[in-house]
């Protein structure tokens, strides 16, 4: 693989990662649910608004636990965005559910809640939302529809830790929320995740599913005198070594978030006039959302412009990347019946979206070079009337769509 002078992502190191891992080893308990796991769960509980938190081996696994807890059965339907990561769908597909894809809003690229109600059928057993780039979905509306139909909501909050919607933390709205600590996320331990349980009735069974279908968690708390097989389950408990790494990051979350915010703001300040002149759309953050500074993306006028820009930056040693292929158009999604035109907004943004380097220790000088390289670039699509039409369409949404 080509070496980039300015990569897309670089894991953050805040300083205590090594000493905490050493401490976990010295404490003599490097399996799960040790000292650092509890510290992480407490920190996360405070951050996400009070629901019980169970550390997990990944966000994917936390989503699998959510599907098990909701007792998703073959033939059930689960509504989820097409513009998301595969795990959002797979967790439910593994239980035999049929994913029903919802299209995206033009402004935040989140699930378009105005289309939600017409996708609900008697078979709908869950609604999964993703706060894309850590900008909140229209949760007021979504929760109203969901509760009217008695359907539980799961927030795939992989991007959204520290984000807020109308002053309330993302991850605190649904019956459950899932977090990711993959290397590419704001807070990381390489591979890791968490399940947030906002419905307290789910905690008891969640502990059992996570511990191989046993009541080992209750045993460790001294609530039962031996532990045994009581339910289905799997192994979703991460090692306390990983929790130690994660704890070092969570304790420094304000430092990480401050740095990411500065970088995000510099991108916007440095690119606003260039973007307006060239039909490039920058992220839209509605006034009632505090974003998590997970990502800085842009929408180019056309697919060709997006590829030309990735090449242009690549020649300058800068790695910028595209993002999700709409799930309904992936090979698996098409096997499930997806076809072009099902989610036109997701299809369009997927073709035109580019993500810029954004990581904790991206220096101001390096970022300046990224911004300069971008400002040299002119989308070439204006040469034909066809492309001009697309460029103008791309420009039409500059304000949040009215909610
Ligand atoms: C990263 C991500 C996941 C998967 O997280 P893992 O911790 O790698 O399993 C799921 N959903 C979304 C939206 C993500 O961005």
Short mmCIF file of C-alpha atoms and ligand atoms in Angstrom, two decimals:
data_model
loop_
_atom_site.label_atom_id
_atom_site.label_comp_id
_atom_site.label_asym_id
_atom_site.label_seq_id
_atom_site.Cartn_x
_atom_site.Cartn_y
_atom_site.Cartn_z
CA UNK A 1 0.00 0.00 0.00
CA UNK A 2 1.08 3.51 -0.74
CA UNK A 3 2.55 5.54 2.11
CA UNK A 4 0.79 8.83 2.71
CA UNK A 5 2.51 11.76 4.37
CA UNK A 6 -0.81 12.75 5.86
CA UNK A 7 -2.88 9.63 6.55
CA UNK A 8 -6.64 9.60 6.86
CA UNK A 9 -6.55 8.37 10.46
CA UNK A 10 -3.95 7.79 13.14
CA UNK A 11 -4.75 6.29 16.54
CA UNK A 12 -4.52 8.82 19.37
CA UNK A 13 -2.19 8.15 22.30
CA UNK A 14 -2.94 10.24 25.35
CA UNK A 15 -0.12 9.01 27.62
CA UNK A 16 -1.49 6.58 30.20
CA UNK A 17 -2.28 3.70 27.85
CA UNK A 18 0.91 1.72 28.55
CA UNK A 19 0.98 2.30 32.31
CA UNK A 20 -2.68 1.31 32.66
CA UNK A 21 -2.14 -1.90 30.68
CA UNK A 22 0.81 -2.65 32.91
CA UNK A 23 -1.36 -1.99 35.93
CA UNK A 24 -4.04 -4.37 34.63
CA UNK A 25 -1.39 -7.08 34.25
CA UNK A 26 0.08 -6.42 37.70
CA UNK A 27 -3.39 -6.56 39.24
CA UNK A 28 -3.45 -10.16 38.06
CA UNK A 29 -6.85 -10.14 36.33
CA UNK A 30 -6.61 -9.62 32.62
CA UNK A 31 -9.84 -11.39 31.68
CA UNK A 32 -12.97 -9.25 31.53
CA UNK A 33 -14.94 -7.19 34.02
CA UNK A 34 -11.88 -6.18 36.04
CA UNK A 35 -10.86 -2.85 37.53
CA UNK A 36 -10.55 -0.93 34.25
CA UNK A 37 -13.72 -2.35 32.72
CA UNK A 38 -15.67 -0.94 35.66
CA UNK A 39 -13.95 2.44 35.38
CA UNK A 40 -14.79 2.61 31.66
CA UNK A 41 -18.41 1.62 32.23
CA UNK A 42 -18.78 4.33 34.90
CA UNK A 43 -17.24 6.98 32.66
CA UNK A 44 -19.45 5.97 29.75
CA UNK A 45 -22.58 5.85 31.88
CA UNK A 46 -21.99 9.45 32.93
CA UNK A 47 -21.25 10.50 29.34
CA UNK A 48 -24.26 8.83 27.71
CA UNK A 49 -26.79 9.91 30.28
CA UNK A 50 -27.21 7.31 32.96
CA UNK A 51 -28.26 4.04 31.31
CA UNK A 52 -26.30 0.94 32.41
CA UNK A 53 -23.27 0.31 30.19
CA UNK A 54 -21.66 -3.04 29.42
CA UNK A 55 -18.29 -3.00 27.70
CA UNK A 56 -18.24 -5.30 24.67
CA UNK A 57 -15.70 -6.66 22.24
CA UNK A 58 -16.99 -4.38 19.45
CA UNK A 59 -19.90 -2.25 18.35
CA UNK A 60 -20.78 -5.10 15.99
CA UNK A 61 -21.09 -7.43 18.96
CA UNK A 62 -23.07 -4.86 20.94
CA UNK A 63 -25.50 -4.71 18.00
CA UNK A 64 -25.70 -8.51 18.03
CA UNK A 65 -26.56 -8.38 21.72
CA UNK A 66 -29.25 -5.79 20.98
CA UNK A 67 -30.79 -8.10 18.37
CA UNK A 68 -30.75 -11.01 20.84
CA UNK A 69 -32.27 -8.87 23.60
CA UNK A 70 -35.09 -7.79 21.29
CA UNK A 71 -35.70 -11.48 20.50
CA UNK A 72 -35.59 -10.85 16.78
CA UNK A 73 -36.94 -13.90 14.94
CA UNK A 74 -36.74 -15.14 11.35
CA UNK A 75 -39.20 -13.19 9.23
CA UNK A 76 -39.14 -10.08 11.42
CA UNK A 77 -38.41 -6.74 9.77
CA UNK A 78 -35.92 -4.20 11.05
CA UNK A 79 -35.83 -0.68 9.63
CA UNK A 80 -32.33 0.75 9.27
CA UNK A 81 -30.55 3.24 7.04
CA UNK A 82 -29.03 2.09 3.77
CA UNK A 83 -26.22 4.60 4.30
CA UNK A 84 -24.44 2.89 7.19
CA UNK A 85 -21.83 0.29 8.06
CA UNK A 86 -22.61 -3.38 7.38
CA UNK A 87 -22.78 -4.32 11.06
CA UNK A 88 -25.95 -2.29 11.56
CA UNK A 89 -27.67 -4.74 9.21
CA UNK A 90 -25.73 -7.95 9.87
CA UNK A 91 -26.53 -8.07 13.58
CA UNK A 92 -30.22 -8.42 12.72
CA UNK A 93 -29.71 -10.51 9.59
CA UNK A 94 -27.91 -13.07 11.77
CA UNK A 95 -31.19 -13.56 13.67
CA UNK A 96 -33.07 -14.09 10.41
CA UNK A 97 -34.60 -10.63 10.17
CA UNK A 98 -35.13 -8.81 6.90
CA UNK A 99 -33.49 -5.38 6.79
CA UNK A 100 -35.84 -2.69 5.44
CA UNK A 101 -33.71 0.19 4.21
CA UNK A 102 -34.66 3.78 4.83
CA UNK A 103 -33.25 6.58 2.68
CA UNK A 104 -31.19 9.52 4.00
CA UNK A 105 -31.99 13.16 4.59
CA UNK A 106 -30.27 15.58 2.23
CA UNK A 107 -28.87 17.76 5.01
CA UNK A 108 -27.46 15.54 7.78
CA UNK A 109 -27.39 12.32 5.72
CA UNK A 110 -29.22 10.65 8.62
CA UNK A 111 -32.29 8.44 8.20
CA UNK A 112 -35.12 10.47 6.69
CA UNK A 113 -37.71 10.26 9.46
CA UNK A 114 -40.46 11.51 7.12
CA UNK A 115 -40.27 8.12 5.38
CA UNK A 116 -40.30 6.08 8.57
CA UNK A 117 -43.98 5.58 9.10
CA UNK A 118 -44.71 4.17 5.64
CA UNK A 119 -42.01 1.49 6.13
CA UNK A 120 -43.59 0.16 9.33
CA UNK A 121 -45.57 -3.08 8.98
CA UNK A 122 -46.95 -5.53 11.56
CA UNK A 123 -43.64 -7.40 11.18
CA UNK A 124 -41.45 -4.42 12.17
CA UNK A 125 -39.64 -5.37 15.38
CA UNK A 126 -37.00 -2.65 15.65
CA UNK A 127 -35.91 0.70 14.25
CA UNK A 128 -32.17 1.27 14.14
CA UNK A 129 -30.82 4.78 13.66
CA UNK A 130 -27.24 5.92 13.06
CA UNK A 131 -26.14 9.43 14.01
CA UNK A 132 -24.01 9.92 10.94
CA UNK A 133 -20.77 11.81 11.62
CA UNK A 134 -22.02 12.24 15.19
CA UNK A 135 -24.81 14.64 14.21
CA UNK A 136 -28.08 13.63 15.83
CA UNK A 137 -31.00 12.13 13.94
CA UNK A 138 -34.39 13.83 14.32
CA UNK A 139 -34.98 11.88 17.55
CA UNK A 140 -38.09 13.76 18.69
CA UNK A 141 -39.98 12.68 15.59
CA UNK A 142 -38.45 9.19 15.47
CA UNK A 143 -39.23 8.40 19.11
CA UNK A 144 -42.80 9.66 18.68
CA UNK A 145 -43.44 7.39 15.72
CA UNK A 146 -41.73 4.43 17.39
CA UNK A 147 -43.67 4.73 20.62
CA UNK A 148 -46.97 5.21 18.77
CA UNK A 149 -46.31 1.83 17.11
CA UNK A 150 -44.71 0.23 20.17
CA UNK A 151 -41.47 -0.48 18.31
CA UNK A 152 -38.14 -0.31 20.17
CA UNK A 153 -35.40 1.98 18.85
CA UNK A 154 -31.72 1.06 18.85
CA UNK A 155 -29.16 3.84 18.34
CA UNK A 156 -26.03 2.71 16.52
CA UNK A 157 -24.02 5.46 18.19
CA UNK A 158 -20.63 4.44 16.79
CA UNK A 159 -20.01 8.02 15.57
CA UNK A 160 -21.97 9.87 18.17
CA UNK A 161 -20.27 9.57 21.57
CA UNK A 162 -20.25 13.12 23.11
CA UNK A 163 -22.81 14.37 20.60
CA UNK A 164 -26.12 15.83 21.77
CA UNK A 165 -29.59 16.37 20.33
CA UNK A 166 -31.61 19.16 21.96
CA UNK A 167 -29.17 19.09 24.86
CA UNK A 168 -29.50 15.37 25.52
CA UNK A 169 -26.64 12.91 24.86
CA UNK A 170 -26.82 10.77 21.74
CA UNK A 171 -27.18 7.17 22.89
CA UNK A 172 -29.70 8.08 25.60
CA UNK A 173 -32.85 7.98 23.44
CA UNK A 174 -33.34 4.39 22.29
CA UNK A 175 -34.07 1.33 24.44
CA UNK A 176 -30.43 0.55 23.69
CA UNK A 177 -27.44 2.20 22.08
CA UNK A 178 -24.17 0.78 20.84
CA UNK A 179 -20.72 2.40 20.94
CA UNK A 180 -17.57 1.59 18.99
CA UNK A 181 -13.97 1.92 20.13
CA UNK A 182 -12.48 0.78 16.85
CA UNK A 183 -9.22 2.48 15.90
CA UNK A 184 -11.06 4.87 13.57
CA UNK A 185 -13.40 6.27 16.24
CA UNK A 186 -12.84 9.32 18.49
CA UNK A 187 -12.06 7.15 21.53
CA UNK A 188 -10.46 3.82 20.85
CA UNK A 189 -8.76 0.70 22.14
CA UNK A 190 -8.11 -0.81 18.71
CA UNK A 191 -11.18 -3.04 18.73
CA UNK A 192 -13.92 -2.57 21.29
CA UNK A 193 -17.46 -1.45 21.93
CA UNK A 194 -20.20 -1.02 24.47
CA UNK A 195 -23.89 -1.64 24.89
CA UNK A 196 -25.88 1.12 26.59
CA UNK A 197 -29.09 -0.11 28.22
CA UNK A 198 -31.53 2.73 28.69
CA UNK A 199 -34.36 0.29 29.43
CA UNK A 200 -33.39 -1.14 32.85
CA UNK A 201 -35.52 -4.24 32.24
CA UNK A 202 -32.95 -5.38 29.65
CA UNK A 203 -29.89 -5.37 31.93
CA UNK A 204 -30.41 -8.73 33.63
CA UNK A 205 -30.58 -10.70 30.38
CA UNK A 206 -27.88 -8.57 28.73
CA UNK A 207 -25.39 -9.64 31.41
CA UNK A 208 -26.23 -13.28 30.76
CA UNK A 209 -25.98 -13.08 26.94
CA UNK A 210 -22.64 -11.35 27.27
CA UNK A 211 -21.28 -14.07 29.61
CA UNK A 212 -21.81 -17.11 27.39
CA UNK A 213 -25.41 -17.59 28.53
CA UNK A 214 -24.41 -17.95 32.18
CA UNK A 215 -25.20 -15.98 35.32
CA UNK A 216 -21.49 -15.45 36.01
CA UNK A 217 -21.95 -11.67 36.49
CA UNK A 218 -24.40 -12.25 39.35
CA UNK A 219 -22.00 -14.87 40.77
CA UNK A 220 -19.09 -12.39 40.80
CA UNK A 221 -21.29 -9.92 42.68
CA UNK A 222 -22.05 -12.62 45.24
CA UNK A 223 -25.74 -12.73 44.34
CA UNK A 224 -25.73 -16.47 43.58
CA UNK A 225 -23.39 -19.09 45.08
CA UNK A 226 -22.56 -20.87 41.84
CA UNK A 227 -22.93 -19.98 38.22
CA UNK A 228 -24.51 -22.05 35.49
CA UNK A 229 -25.97 -22.11 31.99
CA UNK A 230 -29.28 -20.23 32.01
CA UNK A 231 -29.85 -18.89 28.46
CA UNK A 232 -28.34 -18.58 24.99
CA UNK A 233 -25.30 -16.36 24.84
CA UNK A 234 -21.85 -15.75 23.51
CA UNK A 235 -18.52 -14.23 24.53
CA UNK A 236 -18.82 -10.46 24.31
CA UNK A 237 -16.57 -9.49 27.25
CA UNK A 238 -13.31 -7.70 26.37
CA UNK A 239 -10.05 -8.26 28.25
CA UNK A 240 -9.28 -5.81 31.03
CA UNK A 241 -6.03 -5.00 29.13
CA UNK A 242 -8.12 -3.44 26.38
CA UNK A 243 -10.30 -1.70 28.96
CA UNK A 244 -7.10 -0.26 30.48
CA UNK A 245 -6.14 1.26 27.13
CA UNK A 246 -9.69 2.54 26.68
CA UNK A 247 -9.78 4.01 30.18
CA UNK A 248 -6.67 6.08 29.47
CA UNK A 249 -8.52 7.56 26.48
CA UNK A 250 -11.89 8.07 28.15
CA UNK A 251 -10.28 9.94 31.04
CA UNK A 252 -8.75 12.33 28.49
CA UNK A 253 -11.89 12.64 26.40
CA UNK A 254 -12.12 16.43 26.82
CA UNK A 255 -8.57 16.78 25.43
CA UNK A 256 -9.38 14.55 22.46
CA UNK A 257 -12.66 16.33 21.75
CA UNK A 258 -11.09 19.79 22.02
CA UNK A 259 -8.41 18.83 19.48
CA UNK A 260 -10.94 17.33 17.07
CA UNK A 261 -13.18 20.35 17.36
CA UNK A 262 -10.30 22.72 16.52
CA UNK A 263 -9.44 20.66 13.45
CA UNK A 264 -13.05 20.48 12.33
CA UNK A 265 -13.53 24.24 12.77
CA UNK A 266 -10.31 24.98 10.85
CA UNK A 267 -11.52 22.86 7.94
CA UNK A 268 -14.78 24.73 7.82
CA UNK A 269 -13.19 28.15 8.10
CA UNK A 270 -10.58 27.30 5.46
CA UNK A 271 -12.97 25.75 2.96
CA UNK A 272 -16.24 27.68 3.16
CA UNK A 273 -15.60 30.18 0.33
CA UNK A 274 -13.85 27.63 -1.88
CA UNK A 275 -16.75 25.22 -1.40
CA UNK A 276 -19.37 27.85 -2.25
CA UNK A 277 -17.50 28.83 -5.42
CA UNK A 278 -17.17 25.24 -6.59
CA UNK A 279 -20.50 23.63 -5.83
CA UNK A 280 -19.04 21.62 -2.96
CA UNK A 281 -21.27 21.08 0.04
CA UNK A 282 -19.81 21.14 3.55
CA UNK A 283 -21.48 19.38 6.51
CA UNK A 284 -24.71 20.86 7.82
CA UNK A 285 -25.13 20.85 11.60
CA UNK A 286 -28.71 21.70 12.64
CA UNK A 287 -28.98 24.25 15.45
CA UNK A 288 -30.42 21.68 17.87
CA UNK A 289 -27.45 19.31 17.43
CA UNK A 290 -24.09 19.41 19.21
CA UNK A 291 -21.97 17.21 17.01
CA UNK A 292 -19.25 14.81 18.18
CA UNK A 293 -16.54 16.02 15.75
CA UNK A 294 -16.17 12.49 14.45
CA UNK A 295 -15.76 13.35 10.78
CA UNK A 296 -15.28 16.14 8.27
CA UNK A 297 -16.87 15.20 4.99
CA UNK A 298 -17.74 17.10 1.82
CA UNK A 299 -20.13 16.39 -1.05
CA UNK A 300 -18.62 16.99 -4.49
CA UNK A 301 -20.82 17.79 -7.50
CA UNK A 302 -20.23 14.41 -9.16
CA UNK A 303 -18.65 10.99 -8.70
CA UNK A 304 -15.95 11.95 -11.22
CA UNK A 305 -15.11 15.08 -9.22
CA UNK A 306 -14.86 13.02 -6.05
CA UNK A 307 -12.44 10.57 -7.66
CA UNK A 308 -10.43 13.40 -9.21
CA UNK A 309 -10.13 15.03 -5.79
CA UNK A 310 -9.01 11.79 -4.10
CA UNK A 311 -6.32 11.47 -6.83
CA UNK A 312 -5.35 15.14 -6.55
CA UNK A 313 -4.82 14.82 -2.79
CA UNK A 314 -3.09 11.44 -3.20
CA UNK A 315 -0.48 12.97 -5.49
CA UNK A 316 0.29 15.40 -2.64
CA UNK A 317 0.66 12.58 -0.11
CA UNK A 318 -2.73 13.14 1.50
CA UNK A 319 -5.16 10.30 2.02
CA UNK A 320 -8.84 11.24 1.77
CA UNK A 321 -11.42 8.48 1.46
CA UNK A 322 -14.99 7.85 0.43
CA UNK A 323 -17.46 6.13 2.73
CA UNK A 324 -20.39 3.72 2.75
CA UNK A 325 -21.68 2.02 -0.35
CA UNK A 326 -25.46 2.04 0.22
CA UNK A 327 -26.22 -1.34 1.77
CA UNK A 328 -29.11 -2.04 -0.61
CA UNK A 329 -26.72 -1.82 -3.58
CA UNK A 330 -23.92 -3.97 -2.10
CA UNK A 331 -23.73 -7.56 -3.39
CA UNK A 332 -25.40 -8.79 -0.18
CA UNK A 333 -28.04 -6.07 -0.30
CA UNK A 334 -28.92 -6.95 -3.91
CA UNK A 335 -29.23 -10.61 -2.93
CA UNK A 336 -31.80 -9.41 -0.40
CA UNK A 337 -33.71 -7.64 -3.19
CA UNK A 338 -32.12 -4.18 -3.20
CA UNK A 339 -32.03 -2.31 -6.50
CA UNK A 340 -30.89 1.03 -7.87
CA UNK A 341 -33.39 3.78 -7.13
CA UNK A 342 -34.61 2.32 -3.80
CA UNK A 343 -32.84 5.02 -1.77
CA UNK A 344 -31.94 7.81 -4.22
CA UNK A 345 -30.46 10.21 -1.67
CA UNK A 346 -28.17 7.55 -0.19
CA UNK A 347 -27.09 6.56 -3.70
CA UNK A 348 -26.24 10.14 -4.62
CA UNK A 349 -24.34 11.03 -1.45
CA UNK A 350 -22.43 7.77 -1.49
CA UNK A 351 -21.05 8.64 -4.95
CA UNK A 352 -20.05 12.18 -4.06
CA UNK A 353 -18.86 12.04 -0.44
CA UNK A 354 -15.23 12.42 0.58
CA UNK A 355 -13.81 12.37 4.13
CA UNK A 356 -10.76 14.43 5.05
CA UNK A 357 -7.94 13.46 7.45
CA UNK A 358 -9.07 14.10 11.02
CA UNK A 359 -7.14 12.68 13.96
CA UNK A 360 -6.06 13.81 17.40
CA UNK A 361 -2.52 14.89 16.57
CA UNK A 362 -3.04 16.23 13.05
CA UNK A 363 -0.79 19.28 13.26
CA UNK A 364 -1.93 22.71 12.20
CA UNK A 365 0.83 22.78 9.53
CA UNK A 366 -0.25 19.45 8.05
CA UNK A 367 -3.86 20.51 8.07
CA UNK A 368 -2.90 23.77 6.33
CA UNK A 369 -1.40 21.67 3.55
CA UNK A 370 -4.59 19.68 3.19
CA UNK A 371 -6.62 22.88 2.99
CA UNK A 372 -4.20 24.42 0.48
CA UNK A 373 -4.30 21.31 -1.68
CA UNK A 374 -8.10 21.39 -1.62
CA UNK A 375 -8.21 25.06 -2.55
CA UNK A 376 -6.08 24.33 -5.63
CA UNK A 377 -8.71 21.89 -6.83
CA UNK A 378 -11.53 22.87 -9.19
CA UNK A 379 -14.24 20.31 -9.75
CA UNK A 380 -13.97 19.66 -13.49
CA UNK A 381 -17.59 18.76 -13.94
CA UNK A 382 -18.70 22.16 -15.20
CA UNK A 383 -17.68 21.35 -18.77
CA UNK A 384 -20.94 19.69 -19.70
CA UNK A 385 -24.51 20.74 -19.17
CA UNK A 386 -25.26 17.36 -17.64
CA UNK A 387 -22.70 17.90 -14.91
CA UNK A 388 -23.72 21.49 -14.37
CA UNK A 389 -27.20 20.23 -13.60
CA UNK A 390 -25.78 17.88 -10.95
CA UNK A 391 -23.56 20.58 -9.51
CA UNK A 392 -26.50 22.92 -9.08
CA UNK A 393 -28.58 20.16 -7.52
CA UNK A 394 -25.72 19.57 -5.07
CA UNK A 395 -25.80 23.22 -4.10
CA UNK A 396 -29.48 23.47 -3.41
CA UNK A 397 -29.29 22.10 0.14
CA UNK A 398 -27.21 24.56 2.12
CA UNK A 399 -29.56 25.00 5.05
CA UNK A 400 -30.98 22.23 7.21
CA UNK A 401 -34.18 20.89 5.73
CA UNK A 402 -37.02 22.14 7.90
CA UNK A 403 -37.94 19.61 10.57
C1 LIG B 1 -17.50 1.56 13.19
C2 LIG B 1 -18.95 1.30 13.06
C3 LIG B 1 -19.52 0.09 13.45
C4 LIG B 1 -18.72 -1.11 13.85
O1 LIG B 1 -17.93 -0.92 14.95
P1 LIG B 1 -16.94 -2.08 15.40
O2 LIG B 1 -16.59 -1.62 16.80
O3 LIG B 1 -15.77 -2.05 14.48
O4 LIG B 1 -17.67 -3.35 15.39
C5 LIG B 1 -20.90 -0.04 13.39
N1 LIG B 1 -21.68 0.94 12.96
C6 LIG B 1 -21.16 2.13 12.55
C7 LIG B 1 -22.09 3.21 12.09
C8 LIG B 1 -19.78 2.33 12.58
O5 LIG B 1 -19.28 3.48 12.13
#
